[in-house]
Amino acid sequence: MDLNAFLDHLNSGKPVQGGSEAHLFMHGVSQEALRLTAEINGSYHEPEELRSLFSQLIGRPVDETFGLFPPFYTDCGKNIHIGKNVFINMGCKFQDQGGIYIGDGALIGHNVVLATLNHAMSPEDRASMIPAPIRIGKRVWIGANATVLPGVTIGDGAIVAAGAVVTKDVPENIVVAGVPAVPIRHL
């Protein structure tokens, strides 16, 4: 299996069976992600160097307007897609196997978790994982310590309040808050 076949498998939404070729390949991709995140997090880097390291991590260039304040954590990296003028604050954790798509102008607050994998519900198959993408629209603001779960789309201009757990899609220009997150205001 190569990286493209692996990403095609993940992006198809098919489960990754525990012990399968895709599962074993995932572990290899994780090792590269751990190496690159250790480099990103291990010392100070000028913004241009940080963009270069992040581009290596995700396997494609990020725009010169991209900003990141480390530390940053991911166990894959290769299925992160970043628009222009995106800022990711300190302590974020992206589990991106299912795909993370971040639109132009999005702001990601401190310690945000974006999780795109669920484990199988059956105890006999618990090692298997089910990927589902997270799509974050343009000019979205996700507050500190928020968690976004697999398969969620956040519409353009929406705000996710600090500490929210987003389990369902968020319409455009809506503020959501709480656990689970619910709409609290139209913008």
Short mmCIF file of N, CA and C in Angstrom, two decimals:
data_model
loop_
_atom_site.label_atom_id
_atom_site.label_comp_id
_atom_site.label_asym_id
_atom_site.label_seq_id
_atom_site.Cartn_x
_atom_site.Cartn_y
_atom_site.Cartn_z
N MET A 1 0.86 -1.18 0.00
CA MET A 1 0.00 0.00 0.00
C MET A 1 0.90 1.23 0.00
N ASP A 2 0.52 2.24 -0.79
CA ASP A 2 1.24 3.51 -0.77
C ASP A 2 0.33 4.57 -0.16
N LEU A 3 0.86 5.79 -0.02
CA LEU A 3 0.12 6.85 0.65
C LEU A 3 -1.18 7.17 -0.09
N ASN A 4 -1.14 7.24 -1.41
CA ASN A 4 -2.36 7.56 -2.16
C ASN A 4 -3.44 6.50 -1.97
N ALA A 5 -3.06 5.22 -2.01
CA ALA A 5 -4.03 4.15 -1.79
C ALA A 5 -4.59 4.21 -0.37
N PHE A 6 -3.73 4.51 0.58
CA PHE A 6 -4.15 4.66 1.98
C PHE A 6 -5.17 5.78 2.13
N LEU A 7 -4.86 6.96 1.55
CA LEU A 7 -5.77 8.10 1.65
C LEU A 7 -7.08 7.81 0.91
N ASP A 8 -7.00 7.13 -0.24
CA ASP A 8 -8.22 6.75 -0.96
C ASP A 8 -9.10 5.86 -0.09
N HIS A 9 -8.48 4.91 0.61
CA HIS A 9 -9.23 4.02 1.51
C HIS A 9 -9.91 4.84 2.60
N LEU A 10 -9.14 5.72 3.26
CA LEU A 10 -9.70 6.53 4.34
C LEU A 10 -10.83 7.42 3.83
N ASN A 11 -10.60 8.08 2.70
CA ASN A 11 -11.58 9.03 2.19
C ASN A 11 -12.82 8.37 1.60
N SER A 12 -12.76 7.06 1.40
CA SER A 12 -13.95 6.32 0.94
C SER A 12 -14.94 6.10 2.09
N GLY A 13 -14.46 6.28 3.33
CA GLY A 13 -15.30 6.05 4.50
C GLY A 13 -15.36 4.59 4.93
N LYS A 14 -14.65 3.72 4.21
CA LYS A 14 -14.62 2.31 4.58
C LYS A 14 -13.88 2.14 5.90
N PRO A 15 -14.30 1.18 6.72
CA PRO A 15 -13.58 0.94 7.97
C PRO A 15 -12.14 0.51 7.72
N VAL A 16 -11.29 0.83 8.67
CA VAL A 16 -9.92 0.33 8.69
C VAL A 16 -9.92 -0.82 9.69
N GLN A 17 -9.87 -2.04 9.17
CA GLN A 17 -9.94 -3.22 10.02
C GLN A 17 -8.66 -3.37 10.82
N GLY A 18 -8.77 -3.66 12.10
CA GLY A 18 -7.61 -3.90 12.94
C GLY A 18 -6.73 -4.99 12.35
N GLY A 19 -5.43 -4.72 12.21
CA GLY A 19 -4.50 -5.69 11.68
C GLY A 19 -4.43 -5.75 10.16
N SER A 20 -5.26 -4.98 9.46
CA SER A 20 -5.26 -4.98 7.99
C SER A 20 -4.04 -4.24 7.44
N GLU A 21 -3.87 -4.34 6.13
CA GLU A 21 -2.78 -3.62 5.47
C GLU A 21 -2.90 -2.12 5.71
N ALA A 22 -4.12 -1.58 5.62
CA ALA A 22 -4.32 -0.15 5.86
C ALA A 22 -3.98 0.23 7.30
N HIS A 23 -4.34 -0.63 8.24
CA HIS A 23 -4.04 -0.38 9.65
C HIS A 23 -2.53 -0.37 9.89
N LEU A 24 -1.83 -1.31 9.31
CA LEU A 24 -0.37 -1.36 9.46
C LEU A 24 0.29 -0.17 8.78
N PHE A 25 -0.22 0.24 7.61
CA PHE A 25 0.32 1.41 6.93
C PHE A 25 0.10 2.66 7.77
N MET A 26 -1.06 2.74 8.43
CA MET A 26 -1.38 3.88 9.30
C MET A 26 -0.32 4.05 10.38
N HIS A 27 0.17 2.95 10.92
CA HIS A 27 1.19 3.03 11.96
C HIS A 27 2.49 3.63 11.42
N GLY A 28 2.84 3.30 10.18
CA GLY A 28 4.03 3.89 9.57
C GLY A 28 3.88 5.39 9.34
N VAL A 29 2.70 5.80 8.87
CA VAL A 29 2.42 7.23 8.67
C VAL A 29 2.50 7.95 10.02
N SER A 30 2.01 7.30 11.06
CA SER A 30 2.06 7.90 12.40
C SER A 30 3.48 8.18 12.85
N GLN A 31 4.39 7.29 12.53
CA GLN A 31 5.78 7.49 12.94
C GLN A 31 6.37 8.75 12.30
N GLU A 32 6.07 8.97 11.02
CA GLU A 32 6.54 10.20 10.38
C GLU A 32 5.89 11.42 11.01
N ALA A 33 4.60 11.34 11.31
CA ALA A 33 3.92 12.46 11.95
C ALA A 33 4.51 12.76 13.33
N LEU A 34 4.82 11.72 14.08
CA LEU A 34 5.43 11.92 15.40
C LEU A 34 6.80 12.58 15.28
N ARG A 35 7.58 12.17 14.27
CA ARG A 35 8.90 12.78 14.05
C ARG A 35 8.76 14.26 13.70
N LEU A 36 7.86 14.58 12.77
CA LEU A 36 7.72 15.97 12.35
C LEU A 36 7.09 16.85 13.42
N THR A 37 6.12 16.32 14.17
CA THR A 37 5.56 17.14 15.26
C THR A 37 6.58 17.35 16.36
N ALA A 38 7.45 16.38 16.60
CA ALA A 38 8.52 16.58 17.59
C ALA A 38 9.45 17.70 17.13
N GLU A 39 9.72 17.76 15.83
CA GLU A 39 10.57 18.83 15.31
C GLU A 39 9.86 20.18 15.42
N ILE A 40 8.58 20.21 15.06
CA ILE A 40 7.80 21.45 15.16
C ILE A 40 7.76 21.93 16.60
N ASN A 41 7.55 21.01 17.53
CA ASN A 41 7.32 21.37 18.93
C ASN A 41 8.60 21.50 19.74
N GLY A 42 9.73 21.02 19.20
CA GLY A 42 10.94 20.90 20.00
C GLY A 42 11.73 22.17 20.24
N SER A 43 11.55 23.18 19.39
CA SER A 43 12.28 24.43 19.58
C SER A 43 11.59 25.53 18.80
N TYR A 44 12.08 26.75 18.96
CA TYR A 44 11.48 27.88 18.26
C TYR A 44 11.83 27.82 16.77
N HIS A 45 10.85 28.17 15.93
CA HIS A 45 11.05 28.27 14.49
C HIS A 45 10.46 29.58 14.00
N GLU A 46 11.16 30.27 13.13
CA GLU A 46 10.60 31.44 12.46
C GLU A 46 9.36 31.01 11.69
N PRO A 47 8.40 31.92 11.47
CA PRO A 47 7.16 31.53 10.80
C PRO A 47 7.36 30.83 9.45
N GLU A 48 8.30 31.27 8.64
CA GLU A 48 8.53 30.65 7.34
C GLU A 48 9.00 29.20 7.50
N GLU A 49 9.89 28.96 8.46
CA GLU A 49 10.37 27.59 8.71
C GLU A 49 9.24 26.72 9.25
N LEU A 50 8.40 27.29 10.11
CA LEU A 50 7.27 26.55 10.66
C LEU A 50 6.29 26.16 9.55
N ARG A 51 6.04 27.07 8.62
CA ARG A 51 5.17 26.73 7.47
C ARG A 51 5.79 25.60 6.65
N SER A 52 7.10 25.63 6.48
CA SER A 52 7.77 24.57 5.73
C SER A 52 7.63 23.22 6.43
N LEU A 53 7.83 23.18 7.73
CA LEU A 53 7.69 21.94 8.50
C LEU A 53 6.25 21.44 8.46
N PHE A 54 5.28 22.37 8.59
CA PHE A 54 3.88 21.96 8.55
C PHE A 54 3.52 21.43 7.17
N SER A 55 4.07 22.05 6.13
CA SER A 55 3.84 21.57 4.76
C SER A 55 4.36 20.15 4.59
N GLN A 56 5.52 19.85 5.17
CA GLN A 56 6.06 18.49 5.13
C GLN A 56 5.12 17.53 5.86
N LEU A 57 4.61 17.98 7.00
CA LEU A 57 3.73 17.15 7.80
C LEU A 57 2.46 16.77 7.03
N ILE A 58 1.86 17.72 6.33
CA ILE A 58 0.60 17.44 5.65
C ILE A 58 0.81 16.97 4.20
N GLY A 59 2.05 17.07 3.71
CA GLY A 59 2.35 16.56 2.37
C GLY A 59 1.95 17.47 1.24
N ARG A 60 1.70 18.75 1.54
CA ARG A 60 1.36 19.74 0.52
C ARG A 60 1.66 21.13 1.09
N PRO A 61 1.93 22.10 0.22
CA PRO A 61 2.26 23.44 0.73
C PRO A 61 1.07 24.11 1.41
N VAL A 62 1.38 24.88 2.45
CA VAL A 62 0.39 25.78 3.04
C VAL A 62 0.68 27.18 2.53
N ASP A 63 -0.34 28.00 2.49
CA ASP A 63 -0.21 29.37 2.01
C ASP A 63 0.68 30.18 2.95
N GLU A 64 1.30 31.21 2.41
CA GLU A 64 2.17 32.06 3.24
C GLU A 64 1.40 32.80 4.32
N THR A 65 0.06 32.81 4.23
CA THR A 65 -0.78 33.46 5.25
C THR A 65 -1.11 32.53 6.41
N PHE A 66 -0.72 31.25 6.31
CA PHE A 66 -1.01 30.28 7.37
C PHE A 66 -0.19 30.61 8.61
N GLY A 67 -0.83 30.50 9.79
CA GLY A 67 -0.13 30.72 11.05
C GLY A 67 -0.38 29.59 12.02
N LEU A 68 0.65 29.23 12.76
CA LEU A 68 0.58 28.16 13.75
C LEU A 68 1.42 28.56 14.95
N PHE A 69 0.84 28.44 16.14
CA PHE A 69 1.59 28.57 17.38
C PHE A 69 1.71 27.17 17.99
N PRO A 70 2.89 26.57 17.95
CA PRO A 70 3.07 25.24 18.55
C PRO A 70 2.90 25.30 20.07
N PRO A 71 2.71 24.18 20.73
CA PRO A 71 2.79 22.85 20.17
C PRO A 71 1.54 22.47 19.37
N PHE A 72 1.73 21.54 18.45
CA PHE A 72 0.68 21.00 17.60
C PHE A 72 0.88 19.49 17.55
N TYR A 73 -0.22 18.75 17.56
CA TYR A 73 -0.12 17.29 17.59
C TYR A 73 -1.02 16.67 16.53
N THR A 74 -0.53 15.65 15.86
CA THR A 74 -1.32 14.82 14.98
C THR A 74 -0.67 13.45 14.91
N ASP A 75 -1.49 12.43 14.65
CA ASP A 75 -0.95 11.08 14.51
C ASP A 75 -1.04 10.60 13.06
N CYS A 76 -1.29 11.54 12.14
CA CYS A 76 -1.30 11.21 10.70
C CYS A 76 -0.74 12.39 9.92
N GLY A 77 -1.49 13.47 9.81
CA GLY A 77 -1.03 14.67 9.14
C GLY A 77 -1.35 14.73 7.67
N LYS A 78 -1.35 13.60 7.00
CA LYS A 78 -1.45 13.59 5.54
C LYS A 78 -2.86 13.84 5.00
N ASN A 79 -3.85 13.94 5.88
CA ASN A 79 -5.22 14.20 5.42
C ASN A 79 -5.76 15.50 6.02
N ILE A 80 -4.84 16.46 6.22
CA ILE A 80 -5.19 17.81 6.67
C ILE A 80 -5.12 18.72 5.44
N HIS A 81 -6.17 19.52 5.23
CA HIS A 81 -6.25 20.44 4.09
C HIS A 81 -6.55 21.83 4.64
N ILE A 82 -5.66 22.79 4.36
CA ILE A 82 -5.70 24.11 4.99
C ILE A 82 -5.91 25.20 3.93
N GLY A 83 -6.87 26.09 4.14
CA GLY A 83 -7.08 27.23 3.26
C GLY A 83 -6.12 28.36 3.57
N LYS A 84 -6.42 29.53 3.04
CA LYS A 84 -5.61 30.73 3.25
C LYS A 84 -6.05 31.45 4.52
N ASN A 85 -5.12 32.18 5.12
CA ASN A 85 -5.40 32.99 6.32
C ASN A 85 -5.96 32.17 7.47
N VAL A 86 -5.49 30.94 7.60
CA VAL A 86 -5.91 30.06 8.70
C VAL A 86 -4.91 30.23 9.83
N PHE A 87 -5.41 30.28 11.06
CA PHE A 87 -4.55 30.34 12.25
C PHE A 87 -4.93 29.22 13.20
N ILE A 88 -3.92 28.46 13.65
CA ILE A 88 -4.10 27.38 14.61
C ILE A 88 -3.30 27.74 15.85
N ASN A 89 -3.98 27.86 16.99
CA ASN A 89 -3.32 28.25 18.23
C ASN A 89 -2.71 27.04 18.95
N MET A 90 -2.07 27.30 20.07
CA MET A 90 -1.28 26.30 20.81
C MET A 90 -2.10 25.12 21.31
N GLY A 91 -1.46 23.95 21.29
CA GLY A 91 -2.00 22.77 21.96
C GLY A 91 -3.05 22.00 21.20
N CYS A 92 -3.26 22.30 19.92
CA CYS A 92 -4.31 21.61 19.16
C CYS A 92 -3.89 20.18 18.83
N LYS A 93 -4.91 19.31 18.77
CA LYS A 93 -4.71 17.89 18.45
C LYS A 93 -5.64 17.53 17.31
N PHE A 94 -5.05 17.17 16.17
CA PHE A 94 -5.82 16.81 14.98
C PHE A 94 -5.64 15.32 14.70
N GLN A 95 -6.71 14.56 14.80
CA GLN A 95 -6.72 13.15 14.40
C GLN A 95 -7.37 13.15 13.02
N ASP A 96 -6.54 13.24 11.98
CA ASP A 96 -7.01 13.60 10.65
C ASP A 96 -7.19 12.44 9.68
N GLN A 97 -7.12 11.21 10.12
CA GLN A 97 -7.22 10.10 9.18
C GLN A 97 -8.47 10.21 8.31
N GLY A 98 -9.58 10.63 8.86
CA GLY A 98 -10.82 10.75 8.10
C GLY A 98 -10.90 11.99 7.24
N GLY A 99 -9.95 12.89 7.39
CA GLY A 99 -9.90 14.12 6.60
C GLY A 99 -10.35 15.32 7.40
N ILE A 100 -9.50 16.34 7.45
CA ILE A 100 -9.83 17.62 8.06
C ILE A 100 -9.65 18.68 6.99
N TYR A 101 -10.72 19.42 6.72
CA TYR A 101 -10.74 20.46 5.69
C TYR A 101 -11.05 21.79 6.38
N ILE A 102 -10.11 22.72 6.35
CA ILE A 102 -10.26 23.99 7.05
C ILE A 102 -10.29 25.11 6.01
N GLY A 103 -11.41 25.86 5.98
CA GLY A 103 -11.62 26.91 5.00
C GLY A 103 -10.85 28.18 5.30
N ASP A 104 -10.79 29.04 4.30
CA ASP A 104 -10.08 30.31 4.38
C ASP A 104 -10.56 31.12 5.59
N GLY A 105 -9.60 31.73 6.27
CA GLY A 105 -9.91 32.64 7.36
C GLY A 105 -10.36 32.00 8.65
N ALA A 106 -10.26 30.68 8.77
CA ALA A 106 -10.69 30.01 10.00
C ALA A 106 -9.68 30.23 11.12
N LEU A 107 -10.18 30.34 12.33
CA LEU A 107 -9.37 30.51 13.53
C LEU A 107 -9.64 29.34 14.46
N ILE A 108 -8.58 28.63 14.84
CA ILE A 108 -8.71 27.45 15.70
C ILE A 108 -8.04 27.80 17.03
N GLY A 109 -8.82 27.80 18.12
CA GLY A 109 -8.32 28.23 19.43
C GLY A 109 -7.45 27.21 20.13
N HIS A 110 -6.92 27.61 21.29
CA HIS A 110 -6.07 26.77 22.11
C HIS A 110 -6.72 25.40 22.39
N ASN A 111 -5.93 24.36 22.31
CA ASN A 111 -6.31 23.02 22.76
C ASN A 111 -7.55 22.43 22.07
N VAL A 112 -7.82 22.85 20.86
CA VAL A 112 -8.96 22.29 20.12
C VAL A 112 -8.60 20.87 19.67
N VAL A 113 -9.57 19.97 19.79
CA VAL A 113 -9.42 18.59 19.32
C VAL A 113 -10.35 18.39 18.14
N LEU A 114 -9.78 17.95 17.01
CA LEU A 114 -10.55 17.57 15.83
C LEU A 114 -10.32 16.08 15.63
N ALA A 115 -11.36 15.27 15.86
CA ALA A 115 -11.23 13.81 15.83
C ALA A 115 -12.06 13.23 14.70
N THR A 116 -11.40 12.51 13.77
CA THR A 116 -12.11 11.99 12.60
C THR A 116 -12.23 10.48 12.58
N LEU A 117 -11.93 9.81 13.67
CA LEU A 117 -12.05 8.35 13.73
C LEU A 117 -12.94 7.94 14.90
N ASN A 118 -13.77 6.95 14.65
CA ASN A 118 -14.48 6.24 15.71
C ASN A 118 -14.03 4.80 15.68
N HIS A 119 -14.05 4.13 16.80
CA HIS A 119 -13.81 2.69 16.84
C HIS A 119 -15.15 1.98 16.61
N ALA A 120 -15.07 0.76 16.12
CA ALA A 120 -16.27 -0.05 15.90
C ALA A 120 -16.98 -0.25 17.24
N MET A 121 -18.31 -0.30 17.19
CA MET A 121 -19.10 -0.46 18.40
C MET A 121 -19.01 -1.88 18.97
N SER A 122 -18.91 -2.86 18.12
CA SER A 122 -18.86 -4.24 18.56
C SER A 122 -17.56 -4.52 19.32
N PRO A 123 -17.64 -5.06 20.53
CA PRO A 123 -16.41 -5.36 21.28
C PRO A 123 -15.47 -6.30 20.53
N GLU A 124 -16.04 -7.22 19.72
CA GLU A 124 -15.21 -8.16 18.98
C GLU A 124 -14.43 -7.49 17.86
N ASP A 125 -14.88 -6.33 17.42
CA ASP A 125 -14.26 -5.61 16.30
C ASP A 125 -13.73 -4.24 16.73
N ARG A 126 -13.53 -4.04 18.01
CA ARG A 126 -13.18 -2.73 18.57
C ARG A 126 -11.90 -2.15 18.00
N ALA A 127 -10.97 -2.98 17.52
CA ALA A 127 -9.72 -2.47 16.95
C ALA A 127 -9.93 -1.81 15.59
N SER A 128 -11.10 -2.05 14.97
CA SER A 128 -11.37 -1.42 13.67
C SER A 128 -11.82 0.02 13.88
N MET A 129 -11.48 0.86 12.89
CA MET A 129 -11.78 2.28 12.98
C MET A 129 -12.61 2.71 11.77
N ILE A 130 -13.52 3.67 12.02
CA ILE A 130 -14.39 4.18 10.97
C ILE A 130 -14.07 5.66 10.79
N PRO A 131 -13.50 6.02 9.61
CA PRO A 131 -13.14 7.43 9.37
C PRO A 131 -14.34 8.23 8.85
N ALA A 132 -14.41 9.50 9.24
CA ALA A 132 -15.41 10.43 8.72
C ALA A 132 -14.81 11.84 8.79
N PRO A 133 -14.95 12.62 7.73
CA PRO A 133 -14.27 13.92 7.66
C PRO A 133 -14.90 14.99 8.55
N ILE A 134 -14.08 15.96 8.90
CA ILE A 134 -14.53 17.20 9.53
C ILE A 134 -14.29 18.30 8.51
N ARG A 135 -15.33 19.09 8.25
CA ARG A 135 -15.24 20.19 7.30
C ARG A 135 -15.55 21.49 8.03
N ILE A 136 -14.59 22.39 8.03
CA ILE A 136 -14.71 23.68 8.71
C ILE A 136 -14.76 24.76 7.64
N GLY A 137 -15.84 25.52 7.63
CA GLY A 137 -16.06 26.51 6.59
C GLY A 137 -15.17 27.73 6.70
N LYS A 138 -15.42 28.67 5.84
CA LYS A 138 -14.66 29.93 5.80
C LYS A 138 -15.03 30.80 6.99
N ARG A 139 -14.03 31.48 7.54
CA ARG A 139 -14.18 32.45 8.63
C ARG A 139 -14.85 31.87 9.87
N VAL A 140 -14.66 30.58 10.10
CA VAL A 140 -15.16 29.91 11.31
C VAL A 140 -14.19 30.21 12.45
N TRP A 141 -14.73 30.38 13.64
CA TRP A 141 -13.92 30.55 14.85
C TRP A 141 -14.29 29.41 15.79
N ILE A 142 -13.29 28.59 16.14
CA ILE A 142 -13.49 27.51 17.11
C ILE A 142 -12.74 27.90 18.38
N GLY A 143 -13.49 28.05 19.47
CA GLY A 143 -12.92 28.51 20.73
C GLY A 143 -12.09 27.46 21.45
N ALA A 144 -11.33 27.92 22.42
CA ALA A 144 -10.41 27.09 23.19
C ALA A 144 -11.10 25.87 23.80
N ASN A 145 -10.40 24.75 23.77
CA ASN A 145 -10.83 23.50 24.40
C ASN A 145 -12.10 22.90 23.81
N ALA A 146 -12.47 23.31 22.61
CA ALA A 146 -13.61 22.70 21.93
C ALA A 146 -13.17 21.37 21.32
N THR A 147 -14.12 20.47 21.15
CA THR A 147 -13.89 19.19 20.49
C THR A 147 -14.91 19.04 19.37
N VAL A 148 -14.43 18.67 18.18
CA VAL A 148 -15.30 18.42 17.04
C VAL A 148 -15.16 16.95 16.68
N LEU A 149 -16.29 16.25 16.58
CA LEU A 149 -16.30 14.80 16.38
C LEU A 149 -16.41 14.42 14.90
N PRO A 150 -16.15 13.15 14.57
CA PRO A 150 -16.14 12.70 13.19
C PRO A 150 -17.43 13.01 12.44
N GLY A 151 -17.26 13.39 11.16
CA GLY A 151 -18.39 13.59 10.27
C GLY A 151 -19.07 14.94 10.38
N VAL A 152 -18.56 15.86 11.21
CA VAL A 152 -19.20 17.15 11.43
C VAL A 152 -18.75 18.17 10.38
N THR A 153 -19.71 18.94 9.89
CA THR A 153 -19.44 20.10 9.03
C THR A 153 -19.85 21.35 9.78
N ILE A 154 -18.95 22.33 9.81
CA ILE A 154 -19.22 23.62 10.45
C ILE A 154 -19.33 24.66 9.34
N GLY A 155 -20.50 25.27 9.23
CA GLY A 155 -20.78 26.20 8.14
C GLY A 155 -19.99 27.50 8.22
N ASP A 156 -19.86 28.17 7.08
CA ASP A 156 -19.14 29.44 6.99
C ASP A 156 -19.62 30.41 8.05
N GLY A 157 -18.67 31.12 8.67
CA GLY A 157 -18.98 32.18 9.60
C GLY A 157 -19.44 31.74 10.98
N ALA A 158 -19.56 30.45 11.21
CA ALA A 158 -20.05 29.96 12.51
C ALA A 158 -19.00 30.14 13.60
N ILE A 159 -19.47 30.13 14.83
CA ILE A 159 -18.59 30.19 16.01
C ILE A 159 -18.92 28.99 16.90
N VAL A 160 -17.87 28.29 17.31
CA VAL A 160 -17.99 27.21 18.28
C VAL A 160 -17.42 27.75 19.59
N ALA A 161 -18.26 27.84 20.62
CA ALA A 161 -17.84 28.41 21.90
C ALA A 161 -16.79 27.53 22.57
N ALA A 162 -15.99 28.17 23.41
CA ALA A 162 -14.96 27.47 24.17
C ALA A 162 -15.58 26.32 24.95
N GLY A 163 -14.91 25.17 24.91
CA GLY A 163 -15.34 24.01 25.67
C GLY A 163 -16.48 23.21 25.06
N ALA A 164 -17.00 23.63 23.94
CA ALA A 164 -18.12 22.92 23.32
C ALA A 164 -17.67 21.57 22.77
N VAL A 165 -18.59 20.63 22.71
CA VAL A 165 -18.37 19.34 22.06
C VAL A 165 -19.37 19.26 20.90
N VAL A 166 -18.84 19.35 19.68
CA VAL A 166 -19.68 19.43 18.49
C VAL A 166 -19.89 18.03 17.94
N THR A 167 -21.14 17.55 18.03
CA THR A 167 -21.49 16.20 17.60
C THR A 167 -22.32 16.19 16.32
N LYS A 168 -22.84 17.37 15.93
CA LYS A 168 -23.71 17.48 14.75
C LYS A 168 -23.27 18.68 13.93
N ASP A 169 -23.69 18.69 12.66
CA ASP A 169 -23.37 19.81 11.79
C ASP A 169 -23.84 21.13 12.37
N VAL A 170 -23.08 22.19 12.06
CA VAL A 170 -23.38 23.55 12.52
C VAL A 170 -23.71 24.39 11.28
N PRO A 171 -24.89 25.00 11.24
CA PRO A 171 -25.23 25.84 10.08
C PRO A 171 -24.33 27.08 10.00
N GLU A 172 -24.35 27.74 8.85
CA GLU A 172 -23.60 28.99 8.67
C GLU A 172 -24.07 30.04 9.66
N ASN A 173 -23.13 30.88 10.09
CA ASN A 173 -23.42 32.09 10.89
C ASN A 173 -24.25 31.82 12.14
N ILE A 174 -23.93 30.72 12.82
CA ILE A 174 -24.59 30.34 14.06
C ILE A 174 -23.51 30.19 15.13
N VAL A 175 -23.84 30.54 16.37
CA VAL A 175 -22.97 30.27 17.51
C VAL A 175 -23.52 29.03 18.20
N VAL A 176 -22.63 28.05 18.45
CA VAL A 176 -23.03 26.87 19.21
C VAL A 176 -22.19 26.80 20.47
N ALA A 177 -22.78 26.23 21.52
CA ALA A 177 -22.10 26.10 22.80
C ALA A 177 -22.66 24.90 23.53
N GLY A 178 -21.87 24.40 24.49
CA GLY A 178 -22.36 23.35 25.38
C GLY A 178 -21.87 21.96 25.00
N VAL A 179 -22.31 21.01 25.86
CA VAL A 179 -21.95 19.60 25.69
C VAL A 179 -23.25 18.79 25.77
N PRO A 180 -23.76 18.30 24.65
CA PRO A 180 -23.29 18.54 23.29
C PRO A 180 -23.65 19.96 22.86
N ALA A 181 -22.92 20.45 21.85
CA ALA A 181 -23.13 21.82 21.38
C ALA A 181 -24.52 21.98 20.76
N VAL A 182 -25.17 23.09 21.11
CA VAL A 182 -26.47 23.44 20.54
C VAL A 182 -26.41 24.91 20.12
N PRO A 183 -27.23 25.30 19.14
CA PRO A 183 -27.25 26.70 18.72
C PRO A 183 -27.73 27.59 19.86
N ILE A 184 -27.02 28.72 20.04
CA ILE A 184 -27.44 29.68 21.06
C ILE A 184 -27.71 31.08 20.49
N ARG A 185 -27.25 31.28 19.23
CA ARG A 185 -27.42 32.62 18.67
C ARG A 185 -27.18 32.60 17.16
N HIS A 186 -27.94 33.45 16.45
CA HIS A 186 -27.68 33.69 15.03
C HIS A 186 -26.79 34.91 14.92
N LEU A 187 -25.91 34.91 13.95
CA LEU A 187 -25.03 36.07 13.74
C LEU A 187 -25.58 36.96 12.64
#
